[in-house]
Coordinates of C-alpha atoms and ligand atoms in Angstrom, one line a residue:
X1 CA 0.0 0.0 0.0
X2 CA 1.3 3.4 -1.0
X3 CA 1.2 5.8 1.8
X4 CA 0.2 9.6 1.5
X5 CA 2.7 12.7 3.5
X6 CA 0.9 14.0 6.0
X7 CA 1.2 17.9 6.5
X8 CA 1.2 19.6 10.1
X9 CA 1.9 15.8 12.1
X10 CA 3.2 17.7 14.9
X11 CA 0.4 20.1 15.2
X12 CA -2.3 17.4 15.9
X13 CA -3.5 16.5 19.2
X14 CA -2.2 13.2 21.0
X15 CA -4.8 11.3 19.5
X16 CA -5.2 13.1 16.1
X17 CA -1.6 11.7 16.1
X18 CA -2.4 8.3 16.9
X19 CA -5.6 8.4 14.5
X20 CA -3.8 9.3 11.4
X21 CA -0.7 6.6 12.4
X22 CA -3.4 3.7 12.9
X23 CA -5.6 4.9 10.1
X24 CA -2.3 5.5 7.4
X25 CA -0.2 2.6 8.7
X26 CA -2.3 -0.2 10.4
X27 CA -5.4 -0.3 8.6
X28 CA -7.0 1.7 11.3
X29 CA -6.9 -1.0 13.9
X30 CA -8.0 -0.5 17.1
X31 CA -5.6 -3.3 19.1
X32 CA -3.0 -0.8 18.1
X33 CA -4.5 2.2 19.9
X34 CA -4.6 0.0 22.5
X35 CA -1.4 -0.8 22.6
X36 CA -0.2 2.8 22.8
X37 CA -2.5 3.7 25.2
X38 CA -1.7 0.6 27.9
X39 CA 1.5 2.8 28.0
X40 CA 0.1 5.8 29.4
X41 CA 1.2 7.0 32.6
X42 CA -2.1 7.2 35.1
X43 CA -0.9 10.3 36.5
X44 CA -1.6 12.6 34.3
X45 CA 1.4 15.3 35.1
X46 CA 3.9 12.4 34.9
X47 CA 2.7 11.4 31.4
X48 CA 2.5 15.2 30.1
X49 CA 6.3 15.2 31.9
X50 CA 7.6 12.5 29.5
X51 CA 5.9 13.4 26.2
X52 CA 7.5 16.9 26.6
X53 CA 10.9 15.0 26.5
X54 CA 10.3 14.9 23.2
X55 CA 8.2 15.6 20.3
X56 CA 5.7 13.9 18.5
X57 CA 5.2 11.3 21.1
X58 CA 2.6 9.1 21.0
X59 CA 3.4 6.9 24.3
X60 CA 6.3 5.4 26.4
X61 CA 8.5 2.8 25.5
X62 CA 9.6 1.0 29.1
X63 CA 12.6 -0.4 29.6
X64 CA 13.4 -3.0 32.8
X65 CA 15.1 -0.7 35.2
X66 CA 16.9 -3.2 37.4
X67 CA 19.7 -3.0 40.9
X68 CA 23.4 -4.5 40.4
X69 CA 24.4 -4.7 44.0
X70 CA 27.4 -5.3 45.8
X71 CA 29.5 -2.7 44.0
X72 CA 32.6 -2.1 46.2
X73 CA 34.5 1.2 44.2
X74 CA 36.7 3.5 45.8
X75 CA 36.3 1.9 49.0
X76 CA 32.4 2.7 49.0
X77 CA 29.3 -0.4 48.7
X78 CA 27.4 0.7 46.2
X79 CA 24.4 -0.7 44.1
X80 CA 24.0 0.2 40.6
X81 CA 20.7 1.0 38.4
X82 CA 20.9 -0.3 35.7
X83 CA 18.2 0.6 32.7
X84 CA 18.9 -2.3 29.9
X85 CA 16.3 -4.5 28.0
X86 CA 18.9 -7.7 27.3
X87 CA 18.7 -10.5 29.8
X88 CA 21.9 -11.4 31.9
X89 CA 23.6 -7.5 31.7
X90 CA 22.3 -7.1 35.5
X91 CA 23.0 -10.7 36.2
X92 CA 26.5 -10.5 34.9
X93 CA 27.0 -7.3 37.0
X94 CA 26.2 -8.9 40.1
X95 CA 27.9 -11.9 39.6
X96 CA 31.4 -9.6 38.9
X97 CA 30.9 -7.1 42.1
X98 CA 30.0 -10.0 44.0
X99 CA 33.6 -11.6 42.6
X100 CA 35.8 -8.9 43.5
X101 CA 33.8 -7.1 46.7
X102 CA 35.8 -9.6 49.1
X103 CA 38.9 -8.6 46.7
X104 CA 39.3 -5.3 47.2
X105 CA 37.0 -4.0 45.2
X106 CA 37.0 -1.6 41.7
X107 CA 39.6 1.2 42.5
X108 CA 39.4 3.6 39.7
X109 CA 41.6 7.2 39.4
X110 CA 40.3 10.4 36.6
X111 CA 42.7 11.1 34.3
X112 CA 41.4 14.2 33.0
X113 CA 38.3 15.9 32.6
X114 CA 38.6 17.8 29.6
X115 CA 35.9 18.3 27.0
X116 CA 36.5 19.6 23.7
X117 CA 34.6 22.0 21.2
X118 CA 35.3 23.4 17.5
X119 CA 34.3 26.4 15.4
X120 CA 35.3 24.5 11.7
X121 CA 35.9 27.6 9.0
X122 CA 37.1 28.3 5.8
X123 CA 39.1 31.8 5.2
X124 CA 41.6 32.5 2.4
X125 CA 44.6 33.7 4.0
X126 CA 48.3 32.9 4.8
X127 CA 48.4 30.8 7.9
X128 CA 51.2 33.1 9.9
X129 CA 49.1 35.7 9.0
X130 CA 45.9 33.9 10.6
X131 CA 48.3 32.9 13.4
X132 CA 49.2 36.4 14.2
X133 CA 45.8 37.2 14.5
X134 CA 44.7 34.6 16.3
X135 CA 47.6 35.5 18.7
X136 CA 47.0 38.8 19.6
X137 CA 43.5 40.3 18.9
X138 CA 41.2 37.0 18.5
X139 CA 41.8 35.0 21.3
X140 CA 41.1 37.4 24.3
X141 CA 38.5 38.5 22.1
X142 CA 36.6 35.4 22.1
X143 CA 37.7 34.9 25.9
X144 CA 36.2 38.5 26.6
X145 CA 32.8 37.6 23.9
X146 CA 32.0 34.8 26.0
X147 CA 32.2 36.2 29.6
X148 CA 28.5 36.3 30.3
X149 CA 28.2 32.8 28.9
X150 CA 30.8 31.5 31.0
X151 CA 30.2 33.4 33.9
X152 CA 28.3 30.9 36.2
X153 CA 30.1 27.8 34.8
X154 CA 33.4 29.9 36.5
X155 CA 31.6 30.6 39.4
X156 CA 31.3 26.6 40.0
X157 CA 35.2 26.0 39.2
X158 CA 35.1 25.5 35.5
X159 CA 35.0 27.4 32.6
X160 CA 37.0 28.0 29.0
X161 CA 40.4 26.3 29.6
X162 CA 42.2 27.0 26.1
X163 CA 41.5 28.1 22.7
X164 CA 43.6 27.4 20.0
X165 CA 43.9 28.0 15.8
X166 CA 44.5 24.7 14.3
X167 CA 46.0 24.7 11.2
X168 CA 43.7 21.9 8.3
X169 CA 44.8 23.3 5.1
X170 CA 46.9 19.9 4.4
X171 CA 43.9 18.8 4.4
X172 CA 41.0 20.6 2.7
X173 CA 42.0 23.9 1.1
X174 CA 41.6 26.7 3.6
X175 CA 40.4 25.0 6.8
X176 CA 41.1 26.1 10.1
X177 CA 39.5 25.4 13.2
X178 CA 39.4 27.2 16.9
X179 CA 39.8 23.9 19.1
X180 CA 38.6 24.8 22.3
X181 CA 38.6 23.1 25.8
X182 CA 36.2 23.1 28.7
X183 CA 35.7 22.6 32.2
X184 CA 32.1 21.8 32.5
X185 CA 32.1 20.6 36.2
X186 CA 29.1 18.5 37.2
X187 CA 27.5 19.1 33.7
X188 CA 27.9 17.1 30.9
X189 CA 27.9 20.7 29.3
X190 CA 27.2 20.0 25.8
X191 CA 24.7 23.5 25.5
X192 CA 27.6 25.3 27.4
X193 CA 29.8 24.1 25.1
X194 CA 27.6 24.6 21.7
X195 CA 26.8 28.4 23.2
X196 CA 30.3 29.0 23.6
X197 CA 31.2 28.2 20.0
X198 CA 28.3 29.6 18.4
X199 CA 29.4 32.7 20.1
X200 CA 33.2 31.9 18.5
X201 CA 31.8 32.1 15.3
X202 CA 29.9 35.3 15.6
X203 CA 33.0 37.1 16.6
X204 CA 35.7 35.5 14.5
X205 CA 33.4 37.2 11.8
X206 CA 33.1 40.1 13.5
X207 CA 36.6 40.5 14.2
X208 CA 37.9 39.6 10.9
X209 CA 35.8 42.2 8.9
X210 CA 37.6 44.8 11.6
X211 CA 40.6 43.7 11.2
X212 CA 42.6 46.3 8.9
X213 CA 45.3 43.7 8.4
X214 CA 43.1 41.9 6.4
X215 CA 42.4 42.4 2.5
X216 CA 38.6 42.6 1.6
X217 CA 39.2 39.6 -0.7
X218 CA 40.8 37.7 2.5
X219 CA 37.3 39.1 5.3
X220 CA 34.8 38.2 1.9
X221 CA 36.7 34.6 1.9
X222 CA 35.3 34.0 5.4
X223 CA 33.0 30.8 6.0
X224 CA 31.5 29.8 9.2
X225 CA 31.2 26.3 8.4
X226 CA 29.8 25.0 11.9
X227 CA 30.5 25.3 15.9
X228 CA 29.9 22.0 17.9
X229 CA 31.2 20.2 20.6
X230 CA 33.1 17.0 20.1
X231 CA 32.0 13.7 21.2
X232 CA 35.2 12.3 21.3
X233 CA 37.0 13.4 24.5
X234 CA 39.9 11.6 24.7
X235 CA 40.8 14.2 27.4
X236 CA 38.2 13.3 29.6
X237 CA 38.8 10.0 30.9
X238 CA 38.5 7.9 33.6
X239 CA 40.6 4.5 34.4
X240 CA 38.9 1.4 36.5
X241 CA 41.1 -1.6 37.5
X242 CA 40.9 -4.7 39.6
X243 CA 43.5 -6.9 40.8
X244 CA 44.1 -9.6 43.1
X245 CA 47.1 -12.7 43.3
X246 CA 46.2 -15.1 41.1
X247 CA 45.4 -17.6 44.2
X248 CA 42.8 -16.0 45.3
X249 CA 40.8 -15.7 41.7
X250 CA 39.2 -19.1 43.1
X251 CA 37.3 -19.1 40.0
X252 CA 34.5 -21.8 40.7
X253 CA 34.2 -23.2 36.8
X254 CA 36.4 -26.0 38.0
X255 CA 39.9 -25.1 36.1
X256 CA 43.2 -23.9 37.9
X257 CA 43.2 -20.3 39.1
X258 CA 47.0 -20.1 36.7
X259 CA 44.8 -21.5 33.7
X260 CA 41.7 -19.4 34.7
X261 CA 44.0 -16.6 34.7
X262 CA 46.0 -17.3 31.7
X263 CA 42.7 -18.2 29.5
X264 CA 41.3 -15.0 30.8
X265 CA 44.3 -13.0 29.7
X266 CA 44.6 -14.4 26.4
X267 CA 40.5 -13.3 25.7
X268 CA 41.8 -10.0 26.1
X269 CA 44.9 -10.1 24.3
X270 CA 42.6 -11.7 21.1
X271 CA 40.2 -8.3 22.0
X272 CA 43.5 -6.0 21.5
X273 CA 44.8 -7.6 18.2
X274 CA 41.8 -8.5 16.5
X275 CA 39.0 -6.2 15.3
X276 CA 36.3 -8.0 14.6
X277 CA 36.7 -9.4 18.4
X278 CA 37.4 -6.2 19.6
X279 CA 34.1 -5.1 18.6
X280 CA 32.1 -7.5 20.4
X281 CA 34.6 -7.5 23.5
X282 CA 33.9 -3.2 23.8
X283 CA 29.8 -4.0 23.0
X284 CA 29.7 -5.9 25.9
X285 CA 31.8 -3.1 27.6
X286 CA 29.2 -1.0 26.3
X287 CA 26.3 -3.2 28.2
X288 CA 27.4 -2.6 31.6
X289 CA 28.2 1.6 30.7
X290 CA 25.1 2.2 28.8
X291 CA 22.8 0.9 31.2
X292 CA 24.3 3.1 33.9
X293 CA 24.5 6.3 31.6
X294 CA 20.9 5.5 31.0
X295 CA 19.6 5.4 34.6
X296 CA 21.4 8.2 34.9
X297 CA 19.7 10.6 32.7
X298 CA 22.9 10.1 30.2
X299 CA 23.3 10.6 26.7
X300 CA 24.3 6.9 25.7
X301 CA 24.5 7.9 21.7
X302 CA 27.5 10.1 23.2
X303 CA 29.4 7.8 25.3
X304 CA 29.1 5.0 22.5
X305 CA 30.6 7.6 19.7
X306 CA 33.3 8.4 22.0
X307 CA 34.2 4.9 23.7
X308 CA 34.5 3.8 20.0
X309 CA 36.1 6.4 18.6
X310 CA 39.1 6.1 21.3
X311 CA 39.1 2.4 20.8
X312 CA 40.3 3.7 17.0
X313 CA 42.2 6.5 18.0
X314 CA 45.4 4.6 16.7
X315 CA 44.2 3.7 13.4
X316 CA 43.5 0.4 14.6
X317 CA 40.6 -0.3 16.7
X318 CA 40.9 -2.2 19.4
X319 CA 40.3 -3.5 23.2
X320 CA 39.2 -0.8 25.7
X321 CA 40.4 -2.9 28.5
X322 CA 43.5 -4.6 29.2
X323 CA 44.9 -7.6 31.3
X324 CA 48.3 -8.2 32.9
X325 CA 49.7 -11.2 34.7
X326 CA 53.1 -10.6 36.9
X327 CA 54.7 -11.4 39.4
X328 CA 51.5 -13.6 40.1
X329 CA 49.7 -10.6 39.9
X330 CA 46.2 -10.7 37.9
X331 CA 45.3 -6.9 37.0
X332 CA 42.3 -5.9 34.5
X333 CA 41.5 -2.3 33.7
X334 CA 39.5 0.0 31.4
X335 CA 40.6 3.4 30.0
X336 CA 37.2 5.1 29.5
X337 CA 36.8 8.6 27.7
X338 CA 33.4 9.7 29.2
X339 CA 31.6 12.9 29.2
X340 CA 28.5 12.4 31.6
X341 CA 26.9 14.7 33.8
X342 CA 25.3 14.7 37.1
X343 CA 23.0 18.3 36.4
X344 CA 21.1 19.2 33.9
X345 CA 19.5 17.5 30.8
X346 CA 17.3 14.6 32.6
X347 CA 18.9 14.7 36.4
X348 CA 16.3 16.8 37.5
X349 CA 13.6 16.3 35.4
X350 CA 12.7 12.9 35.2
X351 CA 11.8 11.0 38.4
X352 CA 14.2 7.3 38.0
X353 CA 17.1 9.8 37.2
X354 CA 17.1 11.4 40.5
X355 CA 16.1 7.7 42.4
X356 CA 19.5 6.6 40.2
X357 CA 21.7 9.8 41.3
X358 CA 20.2 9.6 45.2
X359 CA 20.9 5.8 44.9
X360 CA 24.4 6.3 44.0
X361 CA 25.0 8.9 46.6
X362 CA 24.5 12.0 44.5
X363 CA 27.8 11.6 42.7
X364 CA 29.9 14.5 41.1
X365 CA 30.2 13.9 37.2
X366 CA 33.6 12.7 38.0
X367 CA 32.3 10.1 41.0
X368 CA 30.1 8.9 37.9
X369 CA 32.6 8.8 35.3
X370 CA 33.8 5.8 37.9
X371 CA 31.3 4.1 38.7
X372 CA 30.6 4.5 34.6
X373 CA 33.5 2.5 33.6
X374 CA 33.5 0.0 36.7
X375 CA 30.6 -1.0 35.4
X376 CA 32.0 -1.6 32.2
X377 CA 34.9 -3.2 33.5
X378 CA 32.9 -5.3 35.9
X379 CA 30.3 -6.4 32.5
X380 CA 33.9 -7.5 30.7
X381 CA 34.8 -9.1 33.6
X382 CA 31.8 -11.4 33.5
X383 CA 31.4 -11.8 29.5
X384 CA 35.1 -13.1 29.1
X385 CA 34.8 -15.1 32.2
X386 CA 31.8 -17.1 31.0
X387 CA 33.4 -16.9 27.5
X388 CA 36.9 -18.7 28.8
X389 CA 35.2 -21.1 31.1
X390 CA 31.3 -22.7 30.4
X391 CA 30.7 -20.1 27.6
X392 CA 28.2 -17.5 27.6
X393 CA 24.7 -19.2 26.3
X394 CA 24.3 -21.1 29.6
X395 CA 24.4 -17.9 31.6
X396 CA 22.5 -16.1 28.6
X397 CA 19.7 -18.8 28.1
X398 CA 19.0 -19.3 31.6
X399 CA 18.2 -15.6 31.7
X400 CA 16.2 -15.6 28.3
X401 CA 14.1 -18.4 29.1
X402 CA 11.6 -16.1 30.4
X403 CA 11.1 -14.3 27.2
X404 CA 10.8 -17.4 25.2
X405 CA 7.9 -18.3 27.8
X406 CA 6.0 -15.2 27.4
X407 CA 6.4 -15.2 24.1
X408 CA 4.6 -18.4 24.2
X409 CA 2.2 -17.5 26.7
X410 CA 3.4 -20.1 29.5
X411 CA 1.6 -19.5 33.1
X412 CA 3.2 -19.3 35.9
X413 CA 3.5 -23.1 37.0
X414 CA 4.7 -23.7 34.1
X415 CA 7.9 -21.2 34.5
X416 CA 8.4 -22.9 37.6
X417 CA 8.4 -26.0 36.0
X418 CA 11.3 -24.5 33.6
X419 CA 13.1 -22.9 36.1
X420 CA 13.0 -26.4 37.7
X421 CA 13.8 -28.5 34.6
X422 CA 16.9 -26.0 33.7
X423 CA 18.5 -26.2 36.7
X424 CA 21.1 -28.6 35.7
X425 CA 20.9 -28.2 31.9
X426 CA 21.9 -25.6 29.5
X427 CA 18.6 -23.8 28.4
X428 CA 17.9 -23.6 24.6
X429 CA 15.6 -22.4 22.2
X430 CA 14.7 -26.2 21.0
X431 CA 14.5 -27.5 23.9
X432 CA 12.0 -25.0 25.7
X433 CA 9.7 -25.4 22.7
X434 CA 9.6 -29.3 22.6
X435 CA 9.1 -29.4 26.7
X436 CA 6.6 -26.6 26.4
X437 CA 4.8 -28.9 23.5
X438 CA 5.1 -32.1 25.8
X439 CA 3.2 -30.5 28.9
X440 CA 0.4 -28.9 26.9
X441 CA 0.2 -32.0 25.3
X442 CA 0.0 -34.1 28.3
X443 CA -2.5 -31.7 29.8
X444 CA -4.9 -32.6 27.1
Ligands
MEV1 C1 26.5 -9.7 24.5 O1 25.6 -8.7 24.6 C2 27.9 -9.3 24.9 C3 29.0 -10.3 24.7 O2 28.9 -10.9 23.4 C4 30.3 -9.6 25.0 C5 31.5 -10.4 24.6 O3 31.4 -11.3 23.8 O4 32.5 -10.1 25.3 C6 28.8 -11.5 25.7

């Protein structure tokens, strides 16, 4: 069926929306308005809250929202939220704090906190020219352009930390940039950024068409091509380790500690050389941040870019974690780029965020940023564990077994007969659906 454009969607009611969707795309269906509409808060303010998150919306997509206890970081218990729709990423959390809590724990140190920011722009003129400029008449301009922006983000101890003129004309004719870097504090400070360079661009314009040193050909040769933040802050990262001798792994999947240890080690190694392992090794990473950043009120599209874009940043991409064994010493840790924050955007907006931030103490951005990539750390931990050992589908499928039974409609003595038939047994797909078959059956 060919579908007609619809003119003014967003300026229909809730339901005109809904209407025109079920009407155009579902043949006007009414289990579908249902559907949306089983989704709709009961209290009325907390439903208008969430649809003005975004726009267009229509209803709520949940998502489990589930507690990883046992957390020692730092020195502090904590118990993580965890927002994440794919069975065993909570499970594999707890099983990995619970692992290392009687170990000492996740002990994590910030590297550096440093976000960055670009106004990208095109001008026709000699660079040591541009450079002089830049020297001594743009760059305290800019400073001095920006002081109302900045003013409050100073006040809390952070601020404009550098600007520089970077030279790109090696590699597209005429391109420089103003690389900036930030201090955004307890914000994740992407509008502080954004407002910052947007104002960058205004007045490199402004001051170039002053600037007498400049030829009308080389002020009309003057592009603003864009000012945005970048997502890739390598300069903002955090590092999460564990460690312990390699007696006391005690690893309970019935191999040596040394072989437990050495097995484990060589997972990691495979992560570091090999791409398309690498890949999978930092998605699973990614399992353990994401669902944090999420509970969190966090911008996961940003801390994926980023997290992958390091794990390239030498041409090669490659393991964000990394595994030593000396002097019987096992030792596992994460470098993390992270930029997260712990006000603004969500934090004090939506409800869960501010249960997730009081659960976790009220953190600063960079008490987050740890806890972030423990949780990462501690997800790896448990992937390549299960991966070295029993592999991962026994862990996975136990977990999964409750979607396959909803999805066949199973009551509730019959999970229990599951859970019960599993216990010993690797769950899969087959299996559930020839049991399931057998006790209908036998029912009749
Ligand atoms: C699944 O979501 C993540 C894993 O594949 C990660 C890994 O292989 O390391 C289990």
């Amino acid at each position: 069926m060919n579908h007609k454009p619809v003119e003014g969607f967003s300026k229909l009611t809730k339901q005109g929306k809904i209407d025109w969707i079920v009407n155009e795309y579902l043949e006007g269906n009414e289990e579908f308005q249902t559907i949306l509409k089983q989704y709709w808060n009961e209290n009325p303010q907390l439903q208008k809250l969430h649809e003005e998150f975004s726009e267009n919306t229509i209803s709520n997509f949940y998502m489990p929202y589930g507690i990883a206890p046992n957390f020692l970081i730092d020195g502090k218990l904590l118990a993580l939220p965890m927002a994440v729709e794919e069975s065993s990423v909570v499970a594999a959390a707890s099983k990995a704090a619970k692992f290392w809590l009687d170990k000492g724990g996740f002990k994590t140190t910030i590297i550096n906190t440093k976000k960055l920011g670009h106004t990208h722009f095109i001008i026709d003129v000699e660079p040591h020219k541009l450079q002089h400029f830049f020297n001594f008449k743009l760059k305290q301009k800019l400073l001095e352009a920006t002081e109302d922006i900045t003013r409050n983000m100073r006040n809390r101890g952070g601020g404009i930390l550098n600007i520089r003129l970077i030279d790109k004309t090696a590699e597209m004719e005429n391109y420089y940039q103003l690389k900036a870097s930030f201090d955004t504090v307890d914000s994740m400070g992407a509008n502080f950024i954004n407002s910052c360079l947007e104002q960058f661009g205004k007045t490199l314009r402004e001051e170039v068409s002053k600037d007498e040193d400049f030829t009308s050909e080389e002020k009309n040769s003057l592009q603003i091509v864009m000012n945005i933040l970048s997502n890739f802050t390598p300069d903002c990262i955090v590092r999460a380790e564990v460690s312990c001798k390699i007696d006391e792994l005690n690893d309970d999947s019935g191999i040596s500690n040394e072989e437990f240890a050495t097995k484990f080690k060589r997972a990691v190694t495979i992560a570091e050389i090999e791409p398309f392992r690498a890949t999978t090794h930092n998605k699973g990473i990614m399992n353990g941040v994401d669902a944090v950043v999420i509970a969190t009120g966090n911008d996961f599209r940003a801390t994926e870019a980023c997290a992958h874009a390091y794990a390239a940043k030498d041409g090669k991409y490659t393991s964000l974690t990394h595994c030593t064994i000396d002097d019987g010493v096992f030792r596992f840790w994460i470098d993390l780029p992270i930029s997260v924050g712990v006000v603004g955007g969500l934090t004090n907006l939506h409800p869960l965020v501010k249960f997730s931030l009081a659960l976790l103490g009220k953190p600063s951005a960079q008490e987050l940023m740890s806890i972030l990539a423990v949780s990462g750390l501690a997800q790896n931990f448990g992937a390549l564990r299960s991966l070295v050992t029993t592999g991962i589908q026994k862990g996975h499928m136990k977990m999964h077994l409750f979607n396959i039974l909803n999805q066949m409609g199973a009551t509730e003595e019959e999970k229990q007969h599951f859970v019960t038939y599993f216990k010993d047994k690797t769950v899969s797909h087959h299996e559930v659906i020839s049991e399931f078959n057998r006790i209908r059956s036998s029912q009749n």
